[in-house]
Structures are given as structure tokens and as C-alpha cells.
mmCIF file of C-alpha atoms in Angstrom:
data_model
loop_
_atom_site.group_PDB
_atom_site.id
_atom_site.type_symbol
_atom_site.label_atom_id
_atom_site.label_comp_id
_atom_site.label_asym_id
_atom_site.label_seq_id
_atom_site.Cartn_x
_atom_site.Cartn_y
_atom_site.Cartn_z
ATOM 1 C CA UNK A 1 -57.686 127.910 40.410
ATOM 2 C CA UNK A 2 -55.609 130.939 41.722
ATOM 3 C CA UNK A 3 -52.394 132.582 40.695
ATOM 4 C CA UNK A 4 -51.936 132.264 44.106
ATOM 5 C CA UNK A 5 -52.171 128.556 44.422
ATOM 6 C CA UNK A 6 -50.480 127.607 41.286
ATOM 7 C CA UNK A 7 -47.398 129.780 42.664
ATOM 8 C CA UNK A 8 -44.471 127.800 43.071
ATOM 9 C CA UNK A 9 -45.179 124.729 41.519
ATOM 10 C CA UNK A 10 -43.415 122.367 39.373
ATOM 11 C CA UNK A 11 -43.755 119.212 36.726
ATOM 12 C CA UNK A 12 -42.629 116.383 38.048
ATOM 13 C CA UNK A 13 -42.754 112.830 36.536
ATOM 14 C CA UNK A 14 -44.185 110.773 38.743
ATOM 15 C CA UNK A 15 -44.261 107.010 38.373
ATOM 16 C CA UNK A 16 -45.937 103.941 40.421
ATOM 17 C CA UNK A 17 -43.670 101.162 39.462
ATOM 18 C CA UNK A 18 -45.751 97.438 39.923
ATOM 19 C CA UNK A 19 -43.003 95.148 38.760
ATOM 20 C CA UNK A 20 -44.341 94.088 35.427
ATOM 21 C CA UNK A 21 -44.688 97.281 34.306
ATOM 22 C CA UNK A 22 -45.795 101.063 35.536
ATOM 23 C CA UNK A 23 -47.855 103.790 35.778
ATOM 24 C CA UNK A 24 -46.693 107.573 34.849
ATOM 25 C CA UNK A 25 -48.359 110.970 35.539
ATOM 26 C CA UNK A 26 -47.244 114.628 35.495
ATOM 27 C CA UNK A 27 -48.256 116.310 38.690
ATOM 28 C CA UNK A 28 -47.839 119.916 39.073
ATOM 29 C CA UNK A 29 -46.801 120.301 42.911
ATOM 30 C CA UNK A 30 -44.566 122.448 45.048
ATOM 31 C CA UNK A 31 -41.826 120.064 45.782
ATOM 32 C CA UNK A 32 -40.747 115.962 45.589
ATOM 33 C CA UNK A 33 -41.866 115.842 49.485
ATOM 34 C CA UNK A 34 -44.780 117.131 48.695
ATOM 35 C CA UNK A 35 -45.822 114.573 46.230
ATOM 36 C CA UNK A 36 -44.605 111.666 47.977
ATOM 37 C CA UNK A 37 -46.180 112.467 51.246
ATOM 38 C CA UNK A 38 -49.717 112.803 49.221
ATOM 39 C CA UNK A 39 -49.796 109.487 47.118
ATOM 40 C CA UNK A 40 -48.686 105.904 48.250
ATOM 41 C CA UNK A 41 -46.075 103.942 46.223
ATOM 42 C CA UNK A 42 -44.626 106.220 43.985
ATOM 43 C CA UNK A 43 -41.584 107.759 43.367
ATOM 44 C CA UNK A 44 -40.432 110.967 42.033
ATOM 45 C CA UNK A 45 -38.206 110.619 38.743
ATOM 46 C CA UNK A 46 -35.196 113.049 37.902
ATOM 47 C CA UNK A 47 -33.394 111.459 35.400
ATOM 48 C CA UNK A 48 -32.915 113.991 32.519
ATOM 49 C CA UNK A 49 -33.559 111.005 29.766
ATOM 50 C CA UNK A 50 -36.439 109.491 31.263
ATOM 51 C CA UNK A 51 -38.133 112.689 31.848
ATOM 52 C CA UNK A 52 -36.905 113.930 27.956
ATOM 53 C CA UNK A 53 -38.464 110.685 26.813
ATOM 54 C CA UNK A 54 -41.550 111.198 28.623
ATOM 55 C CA UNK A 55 -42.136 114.369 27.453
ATOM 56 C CA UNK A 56 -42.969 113.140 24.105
ATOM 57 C CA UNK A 57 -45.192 111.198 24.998
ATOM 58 C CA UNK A 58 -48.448 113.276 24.486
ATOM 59 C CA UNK A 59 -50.494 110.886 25.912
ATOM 60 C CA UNK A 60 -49.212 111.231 29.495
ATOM 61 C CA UNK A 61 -51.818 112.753 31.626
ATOM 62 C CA UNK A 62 -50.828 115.869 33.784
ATOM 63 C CA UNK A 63 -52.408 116.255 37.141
ATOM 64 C CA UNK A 64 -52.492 119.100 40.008
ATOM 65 C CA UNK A 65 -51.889 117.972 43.766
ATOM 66 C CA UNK A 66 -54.393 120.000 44.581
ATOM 67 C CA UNK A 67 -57.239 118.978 42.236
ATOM 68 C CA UNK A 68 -60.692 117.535 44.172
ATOM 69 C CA UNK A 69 -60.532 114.770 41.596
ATOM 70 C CA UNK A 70 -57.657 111.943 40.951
ATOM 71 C CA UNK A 71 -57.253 110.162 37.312
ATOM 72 C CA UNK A 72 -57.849 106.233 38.572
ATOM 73 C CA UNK A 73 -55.107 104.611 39.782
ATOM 74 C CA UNK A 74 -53.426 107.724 41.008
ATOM 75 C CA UNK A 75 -56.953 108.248 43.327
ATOM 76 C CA UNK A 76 -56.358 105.389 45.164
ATOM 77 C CA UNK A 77 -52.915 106.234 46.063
ATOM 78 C CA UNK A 78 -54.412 109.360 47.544
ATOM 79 C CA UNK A 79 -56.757 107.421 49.136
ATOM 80 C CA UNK A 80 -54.207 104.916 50.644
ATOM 81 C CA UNK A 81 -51.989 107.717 51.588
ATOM 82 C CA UNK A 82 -54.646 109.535 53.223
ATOM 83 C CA UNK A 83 -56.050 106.534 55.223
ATOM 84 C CA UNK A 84 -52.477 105.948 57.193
ATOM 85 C CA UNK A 85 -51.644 109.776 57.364
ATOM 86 C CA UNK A 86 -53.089 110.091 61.241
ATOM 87 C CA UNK A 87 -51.232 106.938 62.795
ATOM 88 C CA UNK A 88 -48.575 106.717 64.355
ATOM 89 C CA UNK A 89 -45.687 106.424 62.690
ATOM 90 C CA UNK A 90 -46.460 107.488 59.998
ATOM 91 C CA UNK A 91 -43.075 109.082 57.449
ATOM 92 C CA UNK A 92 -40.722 108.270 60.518
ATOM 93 C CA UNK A 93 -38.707 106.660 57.863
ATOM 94 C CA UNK A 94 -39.446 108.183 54.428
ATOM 95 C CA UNK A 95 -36.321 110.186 53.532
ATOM 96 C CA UNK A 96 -33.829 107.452 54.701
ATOM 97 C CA UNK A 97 -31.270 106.459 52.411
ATOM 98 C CA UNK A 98 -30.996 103.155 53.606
ATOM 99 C CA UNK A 99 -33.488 100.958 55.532
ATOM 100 C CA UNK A 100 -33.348 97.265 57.286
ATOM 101 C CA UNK A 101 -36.264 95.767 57.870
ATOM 102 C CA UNK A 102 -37.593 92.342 59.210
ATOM 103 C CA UNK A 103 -40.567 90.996 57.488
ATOM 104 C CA UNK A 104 -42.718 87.396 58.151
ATOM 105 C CA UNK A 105 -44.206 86.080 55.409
ATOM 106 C CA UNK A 106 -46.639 82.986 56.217
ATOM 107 C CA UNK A 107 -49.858 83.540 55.049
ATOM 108 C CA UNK A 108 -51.265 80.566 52.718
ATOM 109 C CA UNK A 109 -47.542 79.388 52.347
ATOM 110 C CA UNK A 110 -46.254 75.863 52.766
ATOM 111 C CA UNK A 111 -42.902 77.529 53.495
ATOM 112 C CA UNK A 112 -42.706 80.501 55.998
ATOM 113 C CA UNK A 113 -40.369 82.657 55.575
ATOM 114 C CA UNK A 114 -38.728 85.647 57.344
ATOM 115 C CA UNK A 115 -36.984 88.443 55.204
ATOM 116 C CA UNK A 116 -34.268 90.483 56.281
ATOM 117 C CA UNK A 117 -34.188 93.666 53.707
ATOM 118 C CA UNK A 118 -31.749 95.987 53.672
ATOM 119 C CA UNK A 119 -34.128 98.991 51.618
ATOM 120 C CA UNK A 120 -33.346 102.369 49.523
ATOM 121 C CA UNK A 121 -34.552 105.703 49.780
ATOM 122 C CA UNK A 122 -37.174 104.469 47.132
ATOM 123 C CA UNK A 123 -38.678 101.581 48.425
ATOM 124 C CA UNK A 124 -36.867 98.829 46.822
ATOM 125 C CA UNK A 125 -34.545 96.066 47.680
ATOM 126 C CA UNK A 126 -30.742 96.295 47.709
ATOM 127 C CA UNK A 127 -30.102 93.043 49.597
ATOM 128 C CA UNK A 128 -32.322 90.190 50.988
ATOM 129 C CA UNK A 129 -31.947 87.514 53.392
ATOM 130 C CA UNK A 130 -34.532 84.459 53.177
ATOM 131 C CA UNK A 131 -34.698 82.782 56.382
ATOM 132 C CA UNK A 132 -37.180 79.792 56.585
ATOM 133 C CA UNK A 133 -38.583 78.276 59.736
ATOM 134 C CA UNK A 134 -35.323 75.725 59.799
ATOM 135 C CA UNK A 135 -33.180 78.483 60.182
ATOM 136 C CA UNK A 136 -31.796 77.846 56.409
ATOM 137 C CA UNK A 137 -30.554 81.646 55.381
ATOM 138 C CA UNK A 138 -30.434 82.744 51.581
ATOM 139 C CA UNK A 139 -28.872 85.857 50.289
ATOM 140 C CA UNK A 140 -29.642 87.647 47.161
ATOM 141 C CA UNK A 141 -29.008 90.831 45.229
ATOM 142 C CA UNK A 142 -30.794 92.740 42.589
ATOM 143 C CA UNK A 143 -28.972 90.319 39.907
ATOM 144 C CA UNK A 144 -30.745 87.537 41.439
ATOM 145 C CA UNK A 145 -34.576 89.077 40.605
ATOM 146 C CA UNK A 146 -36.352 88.946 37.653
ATOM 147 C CA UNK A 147 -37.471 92.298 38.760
ATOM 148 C CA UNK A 148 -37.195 94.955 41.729
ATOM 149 C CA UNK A 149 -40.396 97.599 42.271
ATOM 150 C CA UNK A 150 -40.722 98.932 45.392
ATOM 151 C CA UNK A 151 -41.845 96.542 48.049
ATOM 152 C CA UNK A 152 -41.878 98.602 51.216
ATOM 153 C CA UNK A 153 -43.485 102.304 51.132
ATOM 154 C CA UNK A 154 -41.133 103.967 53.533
ATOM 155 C CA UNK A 155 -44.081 106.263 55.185
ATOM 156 C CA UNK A 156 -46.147 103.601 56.175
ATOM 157 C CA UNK A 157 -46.382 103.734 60.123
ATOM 158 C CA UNK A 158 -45.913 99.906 60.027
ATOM 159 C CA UNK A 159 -42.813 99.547 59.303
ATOM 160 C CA UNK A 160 -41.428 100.912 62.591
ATOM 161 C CA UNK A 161 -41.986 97.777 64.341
ATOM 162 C CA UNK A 162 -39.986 95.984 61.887
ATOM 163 C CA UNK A 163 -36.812 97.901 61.553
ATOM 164 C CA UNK A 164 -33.767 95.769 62.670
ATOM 165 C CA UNK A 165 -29.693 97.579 63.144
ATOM 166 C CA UNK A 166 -27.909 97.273 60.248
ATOM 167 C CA UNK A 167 -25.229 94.996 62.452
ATOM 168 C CA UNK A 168 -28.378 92.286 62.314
ATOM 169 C CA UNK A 169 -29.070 92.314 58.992
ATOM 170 C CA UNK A 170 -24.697 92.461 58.226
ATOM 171 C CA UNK A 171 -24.755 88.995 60.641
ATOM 172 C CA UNK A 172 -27.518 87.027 58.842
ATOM 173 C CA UNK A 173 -25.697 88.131 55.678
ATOM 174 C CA UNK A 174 -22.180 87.078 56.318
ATOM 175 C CA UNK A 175 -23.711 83.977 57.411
ATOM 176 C CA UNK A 176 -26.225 83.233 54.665
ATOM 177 C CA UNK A 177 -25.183 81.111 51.479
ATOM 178 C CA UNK A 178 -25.712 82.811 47.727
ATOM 179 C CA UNK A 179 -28.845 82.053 46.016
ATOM 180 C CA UNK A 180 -28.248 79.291 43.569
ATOM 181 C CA UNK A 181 -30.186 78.639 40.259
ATOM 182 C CA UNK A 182 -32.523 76.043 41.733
ATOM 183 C CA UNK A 183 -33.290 78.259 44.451
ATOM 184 C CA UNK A 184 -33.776 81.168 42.621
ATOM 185 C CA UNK A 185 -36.246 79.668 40.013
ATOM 186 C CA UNK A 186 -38.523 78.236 43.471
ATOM 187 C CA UNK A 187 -38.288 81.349 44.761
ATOM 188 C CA UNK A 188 -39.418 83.157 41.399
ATOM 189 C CA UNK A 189 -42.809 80.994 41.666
ATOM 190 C CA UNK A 190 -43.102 81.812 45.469
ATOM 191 C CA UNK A 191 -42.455 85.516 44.372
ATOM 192 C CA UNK A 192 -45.471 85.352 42.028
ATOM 193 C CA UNK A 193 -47.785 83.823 43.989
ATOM 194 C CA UNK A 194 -47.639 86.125 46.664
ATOM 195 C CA UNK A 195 -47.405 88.946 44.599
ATOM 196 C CA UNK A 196 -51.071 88.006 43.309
ATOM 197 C CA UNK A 197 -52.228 88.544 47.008
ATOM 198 C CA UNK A 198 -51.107 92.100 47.395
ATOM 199 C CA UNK A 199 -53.951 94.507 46.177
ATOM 200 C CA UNK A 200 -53.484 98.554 46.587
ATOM 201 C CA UNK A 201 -56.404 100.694 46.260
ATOM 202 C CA UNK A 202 -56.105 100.998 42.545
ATOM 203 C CA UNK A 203 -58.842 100.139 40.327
ATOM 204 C CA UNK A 204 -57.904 97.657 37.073
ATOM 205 C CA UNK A 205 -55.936 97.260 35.375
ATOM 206 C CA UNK A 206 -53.831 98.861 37.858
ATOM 207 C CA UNK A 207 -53.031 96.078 39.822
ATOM 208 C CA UNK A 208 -50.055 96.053 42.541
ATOM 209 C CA UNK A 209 -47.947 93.143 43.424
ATOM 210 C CA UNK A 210 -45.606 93.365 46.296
ATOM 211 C CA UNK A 211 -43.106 90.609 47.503
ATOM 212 C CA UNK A 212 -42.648 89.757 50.901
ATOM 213 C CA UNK A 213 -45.444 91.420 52.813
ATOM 214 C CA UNK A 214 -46.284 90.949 56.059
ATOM 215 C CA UNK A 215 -49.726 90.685 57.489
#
């Protein structure tokens, strides 16, 4: 490779965060944006202690954006990212620091749901509303979940058609009653059975759960 393609980049830490645990590279690329628009589901990690911490680990593999040739897992995030790139859509909201979204969730489910997220900059949730087919609304927070990986990829062109205002999402909110422990613990089973039918493009044992996704 050239001087003149490895000038200006960087390390960054990169990690693909799956819920029960993650994946981490080093990728040697020319900015955050630039990383983010070439893999799916990852996220970009600044914080001084993590990336301290991972720099002792000699065991973490170090990439270069523009290499032919992807360690697995991080190849099929290139392939993913690559296969939604053309539509349209596609990154119209990646960079947002806040995100509501409306999301139907039926598929193989004796209880239908439709979530109202209100999403970060990185893909995960900051608030949810569960509304089933009754018209029954529960609210939760991050305190509520066992655990909180991304669950929307913010440049995927699909998500257009599903953001809502924020004055929606505020409505269904003020209206919706707190999670309670019974609640939470049949939503924790609901949570893991469809997180078993969410597959990414990642070979074993990379294997990517997502809550809530739509068909």
C-alpha cells in the first residue's frame, strides 16, 4: 500500500456491540464517518479508558478500511453496509443525536406489539413505549433492560418510513404506565426470543440479536 493512501489515517477502536457481549477491531481509517458509513452496526469508541484498556490487549486485531479482505465478522458488516449503500435513504439519519421511531413487531408472536423508540446518535434505546394491539402502552428506560446494544442502525434507508415527531412519541409517553416487575420479566423472555430471529451477515460465533425489529 502507498504513502499516499495510508496518509491521513487514524486508529480507531471500533466495536460491534450484540447485547451479550461484543466484537472489537482497530481499523486504520481517515475519520469516524468514514468507518461508520463502511461497516453496519458498529460504533466508533472515544473513551480514553476503554481505548487505554484495549490497547493492551495484544490480541486485538488491527484492520485497514481499505484492505480487499475483512477479518470475519467485520466482512459481513462490509457486506451489509455495502448491500443498502445505493437505496434510497440510505444515512438520511446517521449523525442525529436523537431519533423516534415507530416499529411493528408481529412476526411468530402471540402478542403484537408496536414500539415507539426514542434512539441515540449510536443506535440504542433511550426510551421505549410498548403498545400492544389493545392499545395497553408500557414505558421503559435503560434501568428497565437487562441490556441495551444498538437496535436500530441509523443509515439504514428503512428507517425513514418509520420516523414519528418527537410530540408523538412525548404523547404515548405521558400517557403510558411504568414497566412493573411482572412486566418486565415477560418482556425479558419476549426480548430473547426475538432476538434469536435477528441474523446479520456475520459468520459464528458472531451472532447478532436485535430487539424489536420490524419486517
Amino acid at each position: 500500500m502507498s504513502d499516499d493512501t495510508d496518509m491521513g489515517k487514524r486508529r480507531f477502536l471500533v466495536l460491534h456491540d450484540y447485547g451479550m457481549g461484543g466484537c472489537w477491531w482497530w481499523v486504520r481509517a481517515r475519520s469516524e464517518r468514514e468507518i461508520l458509513e463502511t461497516f453496519a452496526w458498529v460504533e466508533v469508541v472515544g473513551d480514553p479508558e476503554a481505548v487505554a484498556s484495549r490497547r493492551q490487549d495484544g490480541d486485538l486485531e488491527e484492520v485497514d478500511i481499505d484492505a480487499p479482505h475483512m477479518p470475519p465478522g467485520l466482512d459481513g458488516l462490509r457486506a451489509e453496509r455495502d448491500a443498502r449503500r445505493g437505496r434510497e435513504g440510505f444515512g438520511a439519519l446517521a449523525g442525529r443525536e436523537v431519533v423516534f421511531l415507530r416499529r411493528r413487531w408481529d412476526e411468530d408472536d402471540e402478542d403484537p406489539a408496536v414500539y415507539l423508540m426514542e434512539v441515540g446518535s449510536d443506535g440504542r434505546r433511550m426510551r421505549q413505549v410498548e403498545v400492544a394491539e389493545d392499545g395497553t402502552a408500557v414505558r421503559s428506560g435503560p434501568d428497565d433492560w437487562p441490556f441495551n446494544p444498538p437496535v436500530v442502525d441509523l443509515f439504514d434507508p428503512v428507517l425513514v418510513g418509520q420516523e414519528i415527531s418527537r410530540s408523538e412519541f412525548e404523547e404515548w409517553w405521558a400517557t403510558a404506565r411504568q414497566v412493573d416487575a411482572e412486566v418486565e420479566g415477560r418482556a425479558l423472555v419476549l426480548s430473547r426470543a426475538r432476538l434469536r430471529h435477528r441474523r446479520q451477515a456475520v459468520p459464528q460465533p458472531f451472532l447478532v440479536r436485535r430487539v424489536g425489529v420490524s419486517r
